[in-house]
């Protein structure tokens, strides 16, 4: 059975204030054409269909058109909700939409109820495991503790139990939205850390033939059977070196995996340039980037006059400008955003305690902070679910 694995469409998201809806529509066109060209048997979308819980109307309209076009192809689609999506909103009408072959898996309690498709070699069970907020689903899965590993492990136990009760030789695919150990993150993913533990081991997916992952925006292989498709478009300059693709996966009769990457359209290449302003403006080595979206970091010892306008004269698509003067002392001079970059809410709170008190938080205090963050996240989830 052949399927396309994609994820993290983030419909409605912009790129440094550039509206990306046209590029997202071009991706949908490309997806539909790839389904035809490669004669795939199923399309998998592993979460973060939208960029936020209440997406703008144009994003909803694009999503609606995408579903109609996929349904018209007669190729089943299995889709889960991610941490950016509102699971309840995305899942509205799932029963009716499922009759058209678009299977929306947004209810964690239904993770062990697969979409079963068949080929000449028998059945393939597709299990949809939407993003699991540990504090909200711990009781649903009777997990031992509030953590991503615990709830994912408990959910996978249910999936493996269902699979064990099916006909011998039934192959299996799990769609999941999580941060798996070994994955490389970028700046454009929203932190899903809980209790100070972000990643779950790939072994949590043992027992299934393929795990189609979403959340991380770079296409990557954790192991032969556990892969991220990555986002079809770049959503931060940290993705400048990414090759944006989908996975075209061929699942053999005995569960063998053959996977190749299918490139997605690039609306405009990204480039990160660094140096003194005059060098950036004069160096012929930068000629290939003149039509790229640019993130420029100026290293002039003193801030040049009118740098953005001067950069735009050569690089008209400059979107981000930063300053990192040569020879400056790092300590105490980094911007607030630079000091926080890459740090979790827990680490920031612990730094604040240390700054105010002059000493690090002890383990009991760190536990209080973890509990507080988990309570806030859980309450946000409950409020979202009740809207």
Coordinates of N, CA and C in Angstrom, one line a residue, residues 139-237:
X139 N -6.4 10.7 32.9 CA -7.4 9.9 33.4 C -8.0 9.0 32.2
X140 N -8.2 9.6 31.0 CA -8.7 8.9 29.9 C -8.0 7.6 29.7
X141 N -6.6 7.7 29.8 CA -5.8 6.5 29.5 C -5.3 5.8 30.7
X142 N -5.7 6.3 31.9 CA -5.3 5.7 33.2 C -3.7 5.7 33.2
X143 N -3.1 6.8 32.8 CA -1.7 6.9 32.7 C -1.1 7.0 34.2
X144 N 0.1 6.5 34.4 CA 0.7 6.5 35.7 C 1.0 7.9 36.2
X145 N 1.4 8.8 35.3 CA 1.8 10.1 35.7 C 1.4 11.1 34.5
X146 N 1.5 12.4 34.9 CA 1.2 13.4 33.9 C 2.5 13.7 33.1
X147 N 2.7 13.1 32.0 CA 3.8 13.3 31.1 C 3.5 12.8 29.7
X148 N 4.2 13.4 28.7 CA 3.9 13.0 27.3 C 4.2 11.5 27.2
X149 N 5.4 11.0 27.7 CA 5.7 9.6 27.6 C 4.7 8.7 28.2
X150 N 4.1 9.1 29.4 CA 3.1 8.2 30.0 C 1.8 8.1 29.2
X151 N 1.3 9.3 28.7 CA 0.0 9.2 28.1 C 0.2 8.6 26.7
X152 N 1.3 8.9 26.0 CA 1.5 8.3 24.7 C 1.7 6.8 24.8
X153 N 2.4 6.4 25.9 CA 2.6 5.0 26.1 C 1.3 4.2 26.4
X154 N 0.5 4.9 27.2 CA -0.8 4.3 27.5 C -1.7 4.2 26.3
X155 N -1.7 5.2 25.5 CA -2.5 5.2 24.2 C -2.0 4.1 23.3
X156 N -0.7 4.0 23.2 CA -0.1 3.0 22.3 C -0.4 1.6 22.8
X157 N -0.5 1.4 24.1 CA -0.9 0.1 24.6 C -2.3 -0.3 24.1
X158 N -3.2 0.7 24.1 CA -4.6 0.4 23.6 C -4.5 0.1 22.1
X159 N -3.7 0.8 21.3 CA -3.5 0.5 19.9 C -3.0 -0.9 19.7
X160 N -1.9 -1.3 20.4 CA -1.3 -2.6 20.3 C -2.3 -3.7 20.6
X161 N -3.2 -3.4 21.7 CA -4.2 -4.4 22.1 C -5.2 -4.6 21.0
X162 N -5.6 -3.5 20.3 CA -6.6 -3.6 19.2 C -6.0 -4.4 18.1
X163 N -4.7 -4.1 17.8 CA -4.0 -4.7 16.6 C -3.9 -6.2 16.9
X164 N -3.6 -6.6 18.1 CA -3.4 -8.0 18.5 C -4.7 -8.8 18.3
X165 N -5.8 -8.1 18.3 CA -7.1 -8.8 18.1 C -7.6 -8.9 16.7
X166 N -6.8 -8.4 15.8 CA -7.1 -8.4 14.4 C -6.5 -9.6 13.6
X167 N -6.9 -9.8 12.4 CA -6.5 -10.9 11.7 C -5.0 -11.0 11.5
X168 N -4.3 -12.1 11.7 CA -2.9 -12.2 11.5 C -2.5 -11.6 10.2
X169 N -1.4 -10.9 10.2 CA -0.9 -10.2 9.0 C -1.4 -8.8 8.8
X170 N -2.3 -8.4 9.6 CA -2.8 -7.0 9.5 C -1.6 -6.0 9.7
X171 N -1.4 -5.2 8.8 CA -0.3 -4.2 8.9 C -0.9 -2.9 9.6
X172 N 0.0 -2.1 10.1 CA -0.4 -1.0 11.0 C 0.4 0.3 10.8
X173 N -0.3 1.4 10.8 CA 0.3 2.7 10.7 C -0.4 3.6 11.8
X174 N 0.5 4.3 12.5 CA 0.0 5.3 13.5 C 0.4 6.7 13.1
X175 N -0.6 7.6 13.1 CA -0.3 9.0 13.0 C -0.3 9.6 14.4
X176 N 0.8 10.4 14.7 CA 0.9 10.9 16.0 C 1.6 12.3 15.9
X177 N 1.3 13.2 16.9 CA 1.8 14.5 16.9 C 2.5 14.7 18.3
X178 N 3.9 14.6 18.2 CA 4.7 14.6 19.4 C 6.1 15.0 19.1
X179 N 6.9 15.2 20.1 CA 8.3 15.5 20.0 C 9.1 14.2 20.4
X180 N 9.6 13.5 19.5 CA 10.3 12.2 19.7 C 11.8 12.4 19.8
X181 N 12.4 11.7 20.8 CA 13.8 11.8 21.0 C 14.6 11.6 19.7
X182 N 15.5 12.4 19.4 CA 16.3 12.3 18.2 C 15.9 13.3 17.1
X183 N 14.7 13.9 17.3 CA 14.2 14.9 16.3 C 14.9 16.2 16.5
X184 N 15.1 16.9 15.4 CA 15.7 18.2 15.4 C 14.7 19.3 15.3
X185 N 14.6 20.2 16.3 CA 13.6 21.2 16.3 C 14.0 22.5 15.5
X186 N 13.1 23.3 15.2 CA 13.4 24.7 14.7 C 12.7 25.7 15.5
X187 N 12.8 27.0 15.1 CA 12.3 28.1 15.9 C 10.7 28.2 15.8
X188 N 10.1 27.5 14.8 CA 8.7 27.8 14.5 C 7.8 26.8 15.1
X189 N 8.2 25.9 15.9 CA 7.3 25.0 16.6 C 7.0 25.5 18.0
X190 N 5.8 25.4 18.4 CA 5.4 25.8 19.7 C 5.8 24.7 20.7
X191 N 6.4 25.2 21.8 CA 6.9 24.2 22.8 C 5.7 23.4 23.4
X192 N 5.9 22.1 23.5 CA 4.9 21.2 24.1 C 5.5 20.6 25.3
X193 N 6.5 21.2 26.0 CA 7.1 20.6 27.1 C 6.1 20.6 28.3
X194 N 6.1 19.5 29.1 CA 5.3 19.4 30.3 C 6.2 18.8 31.3
X195 N 6.2 19.4 32.5 CA 7.0 18.8 33.6 C 8.4 18.7 33.3
X196 N 8.9 19.6 32.4 CA 10.3 19.6 32.1 C 10.8 18.5 31.2
X197 N 9.9 17.7 30.7 CA 10.2 16.6 29.8 C 9.5 16.8 28.5
X198 N 10.3 17.1 27.4 CA 9.8 17.4 26.1 C 9.6 16.1 25.3
X199 N 10.6 15.3 25.2 CA 10.7 14.3 24.2 C 10.3 12.9 24.7
X200 N 9.7 12.1 23.8 CA 9.4 10.7 24.2 C 10.3 9.8 23.3
X201 N 10.6 8.7 23.8 CA 11.5 7.8 23.0 C 10.7 7.2 21.8
X202 N 11.5 6.9 20.8 CA 10.9 6.3 19.6 C 10.3 4.9 19.9
X203 N 10.8 4.3 21.0 CA 10.4 2.9 21.3 C 8.9 2.9 21.7
X204 N 8.3 4.1 22.0 CA 6.9 4.1 22.4 C 6.0 3.6 21.2
X205 N 6.6 3.7 20.0 CA 5.8 3.2 18.8 C 6.2 1.8 18.4
X206 N 6.9 1.1 19.2 CA 7.2 -0.3 18.9 C 5.9 -1.1 18.7
X207 N 6.0 -2.0 17.7 CA 4.9 -2.9 17.4 C 4.0 -2.5 16.3
X208 N 4.3 -1.3 15.7 CA 3.5 -0.9 14.5 C 4.5 -0.8 13.3
X209 N 4.0 -0.9 12.1 CA 4.9 -0.9 10.9 C 5.4 0.5 10.6
X210 N 4.6 1.5 10.8 CA 5.1 2.8 10.5 C 4.4 3.9 11.4
X211 N 5.2 4.8 11.9 CA 4.7 6.0 12.7 C 4.9 7.2 11.9
X212 N 3.8 7.8 11.4 CA 3.8 9.1 10.7 C 3.6 10.2 11.6
X213 N 4.8 10.9 11.9 CA 4.8 11.9 12.9 C 4.6 13.3 12.4
X214 N 4.0 14.2 13.2 CA 3.9 15.6 13.0 C 4.4 16.3 14.2
X215 N 4.7 17.6 14.1 CA 5.1 18.6 15.1 C 6.4 19.3 14.7
X216 N 7.5 18.5 14.5 CA 8.7 19.1 14.1 C 8.7 19.5 12.6
X217 N 9.3 20.6 12.2 CA 9.1 21.2 10.9 C 10.1 20.7 9.9
X218 N 11.1 20.0 10.3 CA 12.1 19.5 9.4 C 11.8 18.0 9.1
X219 N 11.9 17.7 7.8 CA 11.7 16.3 7.4 C 12.9 15.5 7.9
X220 N 12.6 14.4 8.6 CA 13.7 13.6 9.3 C 13.2 12.2 9.6
X221 N 14.2 11.3 9.6 CA 14.0 9.9 9.9 C 14.6 9.6 11.3
X222 N 13.7 9.3 12.2 CA 14.2 8.8 13.5 C 14.7 7.4 13.5
X223 N 13.9 6.6 12.8 CA 14.4 5.3 12.4 C 13.6 4.9 11.2
X224 N 13.9 3.7 10.6 CA 13.2 3.3 9.4 C 11.7 3.4 9.5
X225 N 11.1 3.1 10.7 CA 9.7 3.1 10.8 C 9.1 4.3 11.5
X226 N 9.9 5.2 11.9 CA 9.4 6.4 12.7 C 10.0 7.6 12.0
X227 N 9.1 8.4 11.3 CA 9.6 9.6 10.5 C 8.7 10.8 10.7
X228 N 9.3 12.0 10.6 CA 8.6 13.2 10.5 C 8.6 13.6 9.0
X229 N 7.4 14.1 8.5 CA 7.4 14.7 7.2 C 7.9 16.1 7.2
X230 N 7.8 16.8 8.3 CA 8.1 18.2 8.3 C 7.0 19.0 7.7
X231 N 7.1 20.3 7.9 CA 6.1 21.2 7.3 C 6.3 21.4 5.8
X232 N 5.3 21.6 5.0 CA 5.5 21.7 3.6 C 6.1 23.1 3.2
X233 N 6.0 24.0 4.1 CA 6.6 25.4 3.8 C 7.5 25.8 5.0
X234 N 8.4 26.6 4.8 CA 9.2 27.2 5.9 C 8.5 28.2 6.6
X235 N 8.5 28.2 8.0 CA 7.8 29.2 8.8 C 8.7 30.0 9.7
X236 N 10.1 29.8 9.6 CA 11.0 30.6 10.3 C 12.4 30.5 9.6
X237 N 13.2 31.5 9.8 CA 14.5 31.5 9.1 C 15.4 30.3 9.6

